[in-house]
PDB file of C-alpha atoms in Angstrom:
ATOM      1  CA  UNK L  19     104.677  63.221  77.490  1.00 49.00           C
ATOM      2  CA  UNK L  20     107.283  60.481  77.516  1.00 53.00           C
ATOM      3  CA  UNK L  21     110.694  61.541  78.750  1.00 69.00           C
ATOM      4  CA  UNK L  22     113.929  59.625  79.135  1.00 75.00           C
ATOM      5  CA  UNK L  23     116.953  60.634  81.231  1.00 76.00           C
ATOM      6  CA  UNK L  24     118.869  61.299  78.024  1.00 78.00           C
ATOM      7  CA  UNK L  25     116.160  63.681  76.782  1.00 81.00           C
ATOM      8  CA  UNK L  26     116.143  65.543  80.095  1.00 83.00           C
ATOM      9  CA  UNK L  27     119.929  66.013  80.171  1.00 86.00           C
ATOM     10  CA  UNK L  28     120.498  66.743  76.467  1.00 88.00           C
ATOM     11  CA  UNK L  29     119.890  70.494  76.350  1.00 90.00           C
ATOM     12  CA  UNK L  30     122.724  71.682  74.094  1.00 91.00           C
ATOM     13  CA  UNK L  31     120.341  72.661  71.299  1.00 89.00           C
ATOM     14  CA  UNK L  32     118.129  74.515  73.814  1.00 91.00           C
ATOM     15  CA  UNK L  33     120.889  76.823  75.052  1.00 92.00           C
ATOM     16  CA  UNK L  34     120.903  80.334  73.609  1.00 92.00           C
ATOM     17  CA  UNK L  35     124.056  81.153  71.668  1.00 93.00           C
ATOM     18  CA  UNK L  36     125.150  83.138  68.620  1.00 94.00           C
ATOM     19  CA  UNK L  37     124.453  80.061  66.510  1.00 93.00           C
ATOM     20  CA  UNK L  38     121.168  79.330  68.299  1.00 91.00           C
ATOM     21  CA  UNK L  39     119.600  82.684  69.216  1.00 92.00           C
ATOM     22  CA  UNK L  40     116.405  83.150  71.158  1.00 90.00           C
ATOM     23  CA  UNK L  41     113.405  83.900  68.956  1.00 90.00           C
ATOM     24  CA  UNK L  42     112.669  87.592  68.633  1.00 91.00           C
ATOM     25  CA  UNK L  43     108.973  87.309  67.817  1.00 93.00           C
ATOM     26  CA  UNK L  44     107.908  88.236  71.364  1.00 88.00           C
ATOM     27  CA  UNK L  45     106.370  84.823  72.054  1.00 90.00           C
ATOM     28  CA  UNK L  46     107.419  82.536  74.894  1.00 92.00           C
ATOM     29  CA  UNK L  47     109.698  79.788  73.590  1.00 94.00           C
ATOM     30  CA  UNK L  48     107.889  77.293  75.804  1.00 94.00           C
ATOM     31  CA  UNK L  49     109.688  74.173  74.541  1.00 93.00           C
ATOM     32  CA  UNK L  50     113.131  75.640  75.207  1.00 94.00           C
ATOM     33  CA  UNK L  51     112.059  77.003  78.601  1.00 93.00           C
ATOM     34  CA  UNK L  52     110.511  73.662  79.614  1.00 92.00           C
ATOM     35  CA  UNK L  53     113.633  71.746  78.614  1.00 92.00           C
ATOM     36  CA  UNK L  54     115.836  74.090  80.644  1.00 92.00           C
ATOM     37  CA  UNK L  55     113.443  73.942  83.626  1.00 89.00           C
ATOM     38  CA  UNK L  56     113.413  70.130  83.537  1.00 88.00           C
ATOM     39  CA  UNK L  57     117.203  70.027  83.251  1.00 89.00           C
ATOM     40  CA  UNK L  58     117.524  72.148  86.405  1.00 86.00           C
ATOM     41  CA  UNK L  59     114.979  69.966  88.201  1.00 84.00           C
ATOM     42  CA  UNK L  60     116.916  66.830  87.184  1.00 84.00           C
ATOM     43  CA  UNK L  61     120.259  68.318  88.202  1.00 83.00           C
ATOM     44  CA  UNK L  62     118.885  69.338  91.599  1.00 80.00           C
ATOM     45  CA  UNK L  63     117.170  65.972  92.020  1.00 76.00           C
ATOM     46  CA  UNK L  64     120.435  64.089  91.344  1.00 80.00           C
ATOM     47  CA  UNK L  65     122.419  66.337  93.702  1.00 78.00           C
ATOM     48  CA  UNK L  66     119.860  66.159  96.495  1.00 76.00           C
ATOM     49  CA  UNK L  67     119.445  62.397  96.287  1.00 76.00           C
ATOM     50  CA  UNK L  68     123.097  61.579  95.554  1.00 80.00           C
ATOM     51  CA  UNK L  69     122.106  59.761  92.395  1.00 75.00           C
ATOM     52  CA  UNK L  70     123.689  59.340  89.000  1.00 72.00           C
ATOM     53  CA  UNK L  71     122.267  59.841  85.545  1.00 67.00           C
ATOM     54  CA  UNK L  72     120.914  56.268  85.145  1.00 63.00           C
ATOM     55  CA  UNK L  73     118.784  56.804  88.245  1.00 68.00           C
ATOM     56  CA  UNK L  74     116.905  59.582  86.453  1.00 73.00           C
ATOM     57  CA  UNK L  75     114.463  56.928  85.252  1.00 74.00           C
ATOM     58  CA  UNK L  76     112.701  57.456  88.583  1.00 71.00           C
ATOM     59  CA  UNK L  77     112.377  61.200  87.970  1.00 70.00           C
ATOM     60  CA  UNK L  78     111.430  60.769  84.311  1.00 68.00           C
ATOM     61  CA  UNK L  79     108.578  58.463  85.303  1.00 69.00           C
ATOM     62  CA  UNK L  80     107.122  60.847  87.901  1.00 66.00           C
ATOM     63  CA  UNK L  81     103.886  62.668  87.258  1.00 60.00           C
ATOM     64  CA  UNK L  82     103.932  66.111  85.748  1.00 61.00           C
ATOM     65  CA  UNK L  83     102.637  68.880  87.987  1.00 61.00           C
ATOM     66  CA  UNK L  84      99.657  69.727  85.801  1.00 62.00           C
ATOM     67  CA  UNK L  85      98.469  66.199  85.029  1.00 58.00           C
ATOM     68  CA  UNK L  86      94.888  65.290  85.864  1.00 51.00           C
ATOM     69  CA  UNK L  87      95.784  63.907  89.310  1.00 46.00           C
ATOM     70  CA  UNK L  88      97.361  67.193  90.386  1.00 49.00           C
ATOM     71  CA  UNK L  89      94.692  69.539  89.090  1.00 52.00           C
ATOM     72  CA  UNK L  90      92.136  71.249  91.226  1.00 56.00           C
ATOM     73  CA  UNK L  91      92.150  74.020  93.779  1.00 61.00           C
ATOM     74  CA  UNK L  92      91.367  76.608  91.126  1.00 69.00           C
ATOM     75  CA  UNK L  93      94.339  75.719  88.920  1.00 74.00           C
ATOM     76  CA  UNK L  94      92.164  75.032  85.880  1.00 76.00           C
ATOM     77  CA  UNK L  95      90.257  78.294  86.291  1.00 76.00           C
ATOM     78  CA  UNK L  96      93.545  80.194  86.351  1.00 80.00           C
ATOM     79  CA  UNK L  97      94.976  78.253  83.417  1.00 80.00           C
ATOM     80  CA  UNK L  98      91.980  79.208  81.289  1.00 82.00           C
ATOM     81  CA  UNK L  99      93.143  82.818  81.613  1.00 81.00           C
ATOM     82  CA  UNK L 100      96.750  82.188  80.548  1.00 84.00           C
ATOM     83  CA  UNK L 101      98.245  82.480  77.088  1.00 87.00           C
ATOM     84  CA  UNK L 102      98.537  79.241  75.150  1.00 92.00           C
ATOM     85  CA  UNK L 103     102.386  79.177  75.142  1.00 92.00           C
ATOM     86  CA  UNK L 104     102.487  79.505  78.948  1.00 89.00           C
ATOM     87  CA  UNK L 105      99.973  76.672  79.302  1.00 88.00           C
ATOM     88  CA  UNK L 106     102.078  74.519  76.975  1.00 91.00           C
ATOM     89  CA  UNK L 107     105.136  75.266  79.134  1.00 90.00           C
ATOM     90  CA  UNK L 108     103.213  74.229  82.260  1.00 87.00           C
ATOM     91  CA  UNK L 109     102.148  70.978  80.592  1.00 85.00           C
ATOM     92  CA  UNK L 110     105.768  70.046  79.869  1.00 87.00           C
ATOM     93  CA  UNK L 111     107.503  70.736  83.173  1.00 86.00           C
ATOM     94  CA  UNK L 112     108.348  68.482  86.107  1.00 82.00           C
ATOM     95  CA  UNK L 113     107.375  69.620  89.588  1.00 76.00           C
ATOM     96  CA  UNK L 114     110.610  70.283  91.491  1.00 69.00           C
ATOM     97  CA  UNK L 115     109.726  68.311  94.632  1.00 66.00           C
ATOM     98  CA  UNK L 116     111.467  68.354  97.015  1.00 61.00           C
ATOM     99  CA  UNK L 117     112.804  71.887  96.581  1.00 61.00           C
ATOM    100  CA  UNK L 118     115.255  72.056  93.716  1.00 60.00           C
ATOM    101  CA  UNK L 119     116.982  75.317  94.555  1.00 66.00           C
ATOM    102  CA  UNK L 120     117.883  77.340  97.621  1.00 67.00           C
ATOM    103  CA  UNK L 121     115.000  79.756  97.173  1.00 71.00           C
ATOM    104  CA  UNK L 122     112.446  77.837  95.092  1.00 74.00           C
ATOM    105  CA  UNK L 123     110.214  75.427  96.970  1.00 73.00           C
ATOM    106  CA  UNK L 124     107.995  74.178  94.174  1.00 75.00           C
ATOM    107  CA  UNK L 125     105.268  75.003  91.729  1.00 79.00           C
ATOM    108  CA  UNK L 126     102.130  76.916  92.588  1.00 77.00           C
ATOM    109  CA  UNK L 127      99.360  78.494  90.545  1.00 76.00           C
ATOM    110  CA  UNK L 128      98.086  81.736  92.012  1.00 75.00           C
ATOM    111  CA  UNK L 129      96.729  85.012  90.652  1.00 74.00           C
ATOM    112  CA  UNK L 130      98.443  87.900  92.429  1.00 75.00           C
ATOM    113  CA  UNK L 131      97.412  91.255  90.987  1.00 69.00           C
ATOM    114  CA  UNK L 132      96.297  92.285  94.470  1.00 68.00           C
ATOM    115  CA  UNK L 133      99.952  92.186  95.617  1.00 69.00           C
ATOM    116  CA  UNK L 134     100.916  94.793  93.013  1.00 66.00           C
ATOM    117  CA  UNK L 135      98.354  97.508  93.718  1.00 65.00           C
ATOM    118  CA  UNK L 136     100.772 100.349  92.879  1.00 67.00           C
ATOM    119  CA  UNK L 137     101.675  98.715  89.542  1.00 60.00           C
ATOM    120  CA  UNK L 138      98.149  97.827  88.555  1.00 56.00           C
ATOM    121  CA  UNK L 139      96.957 100.703  86.364  1.00 65.00           C
ATOM    122  CA  UNK L 140      94.742  98.255  84.505  1.00 60.00           C
ATOM    123  CA  UNK L 141      92.603  97.204  87.451  1.00 63.00           C
ATOM    124  CA  UNK L 142      90.145  95.377  85.230  1.00 64.00           C
ATOM    125  CA  UNK L 143      92.837  93.170  83.667  1.00 65.00           C
ATOM    126  CA  UNK L 144      94.654  90.323  85.400  1.00 67.00           C
ATOM    127  CA  UNK L 145      98.352  90.539  84.688  1.00 68.00           C
ATOM    128  CA  UNK L 146     100.294  88.644  87.343  1.00 72.00           C
ATOM    129  CA  UNK L 147     100.339  84.915  88.077  1.00 76.00           C
ATOM    130  CA  UNK L 148     102.804  83.063  90.298  1.00 77.00           C
ATOM    131  CA  UNK L 149     104.136  79.712  89.181  1.00 80.00           C
ATOM    132  CA  UNK L 150     107.193  79.260  91.453  1.00 79.00           C
ATOM    133  CA  UNK L 151     106.793  79.207  95.239  1.00 76.00           C
ATOM    134  CA  UNK L 152     109.770  80.520  97.210  1.00 76.00           C
ATOM    135  CA  UNK L 153     110.816  79.432 100.657  1.00 74.00           C
ATOM    136  CA  UNK L 154     109.446  81.398 103.588  1.00 72.00           C
ATOM    137  CA  UNK L 155     112.982  82.167 104.834  1.00 73.00           C
ATOM    138  CA  UNK L 156     113.239  84.893 102.201  1.00 69.00           C
ATOM    139  CA  UNK L 157     111.160  87.035 104.535  1.00 63.00           C
ATOM    140  CA  UNK L 158     110.168  90.340 102.981  1.00 57.00           C
ATOM    141  CA  UNK L 159     111.461  89.293  99.574  1.00 52.00           C
ATOM    142  CA  UNK L 160     108.968  86.529  99.042  1.00 56.00           C
ATOM    143  CA  UNK L 161     105.429  87.051  97.865  1.00 62.00           C
ATOM    144  CA  UNK L 162     103.089  85.007 100.000  1.00 54.00           C
ATOM    145  CA  UNK L 163     105.694  82.260  99.900  1.00 51.00           C
ATOM    146  CA  UNK L 164     105.890  82.620  96.119  1.00 48.00           C
ATOM    147  CA  UNK L 165     107.701  84.496  93.372  1.00 44.00           C
TER     148      UNK L 165
END
């Protein structure tokens, strides 16, 4: 996916408003979510590195988290179990490295039903997957370093 700094920062038509409501069909609006995710990554990247908008060319040219070079470690096996819209979202997002928020350290792909034993009435069905790793400083509020 080719991305320019202008495409990353132009999110007005992705924001939910009365004139631009969220879809109510129950499906993940993966394009809108990916655009908002990438905007937050870009904003954090500029703030952390003290850079201006023109310098976003460096971020826009970086590899996506789920490109071939970053795959492995069971990621593909987990992705095969995910819904198509979630996989499309994952294909479109930038990896927020270094951390792009106080509590979010980066992307991870991990099944985690075993962390929700009390909430897992459907033991034969996988329901929980982590995609954002939190910082360890959250202590008891983080889930294996992830949310």
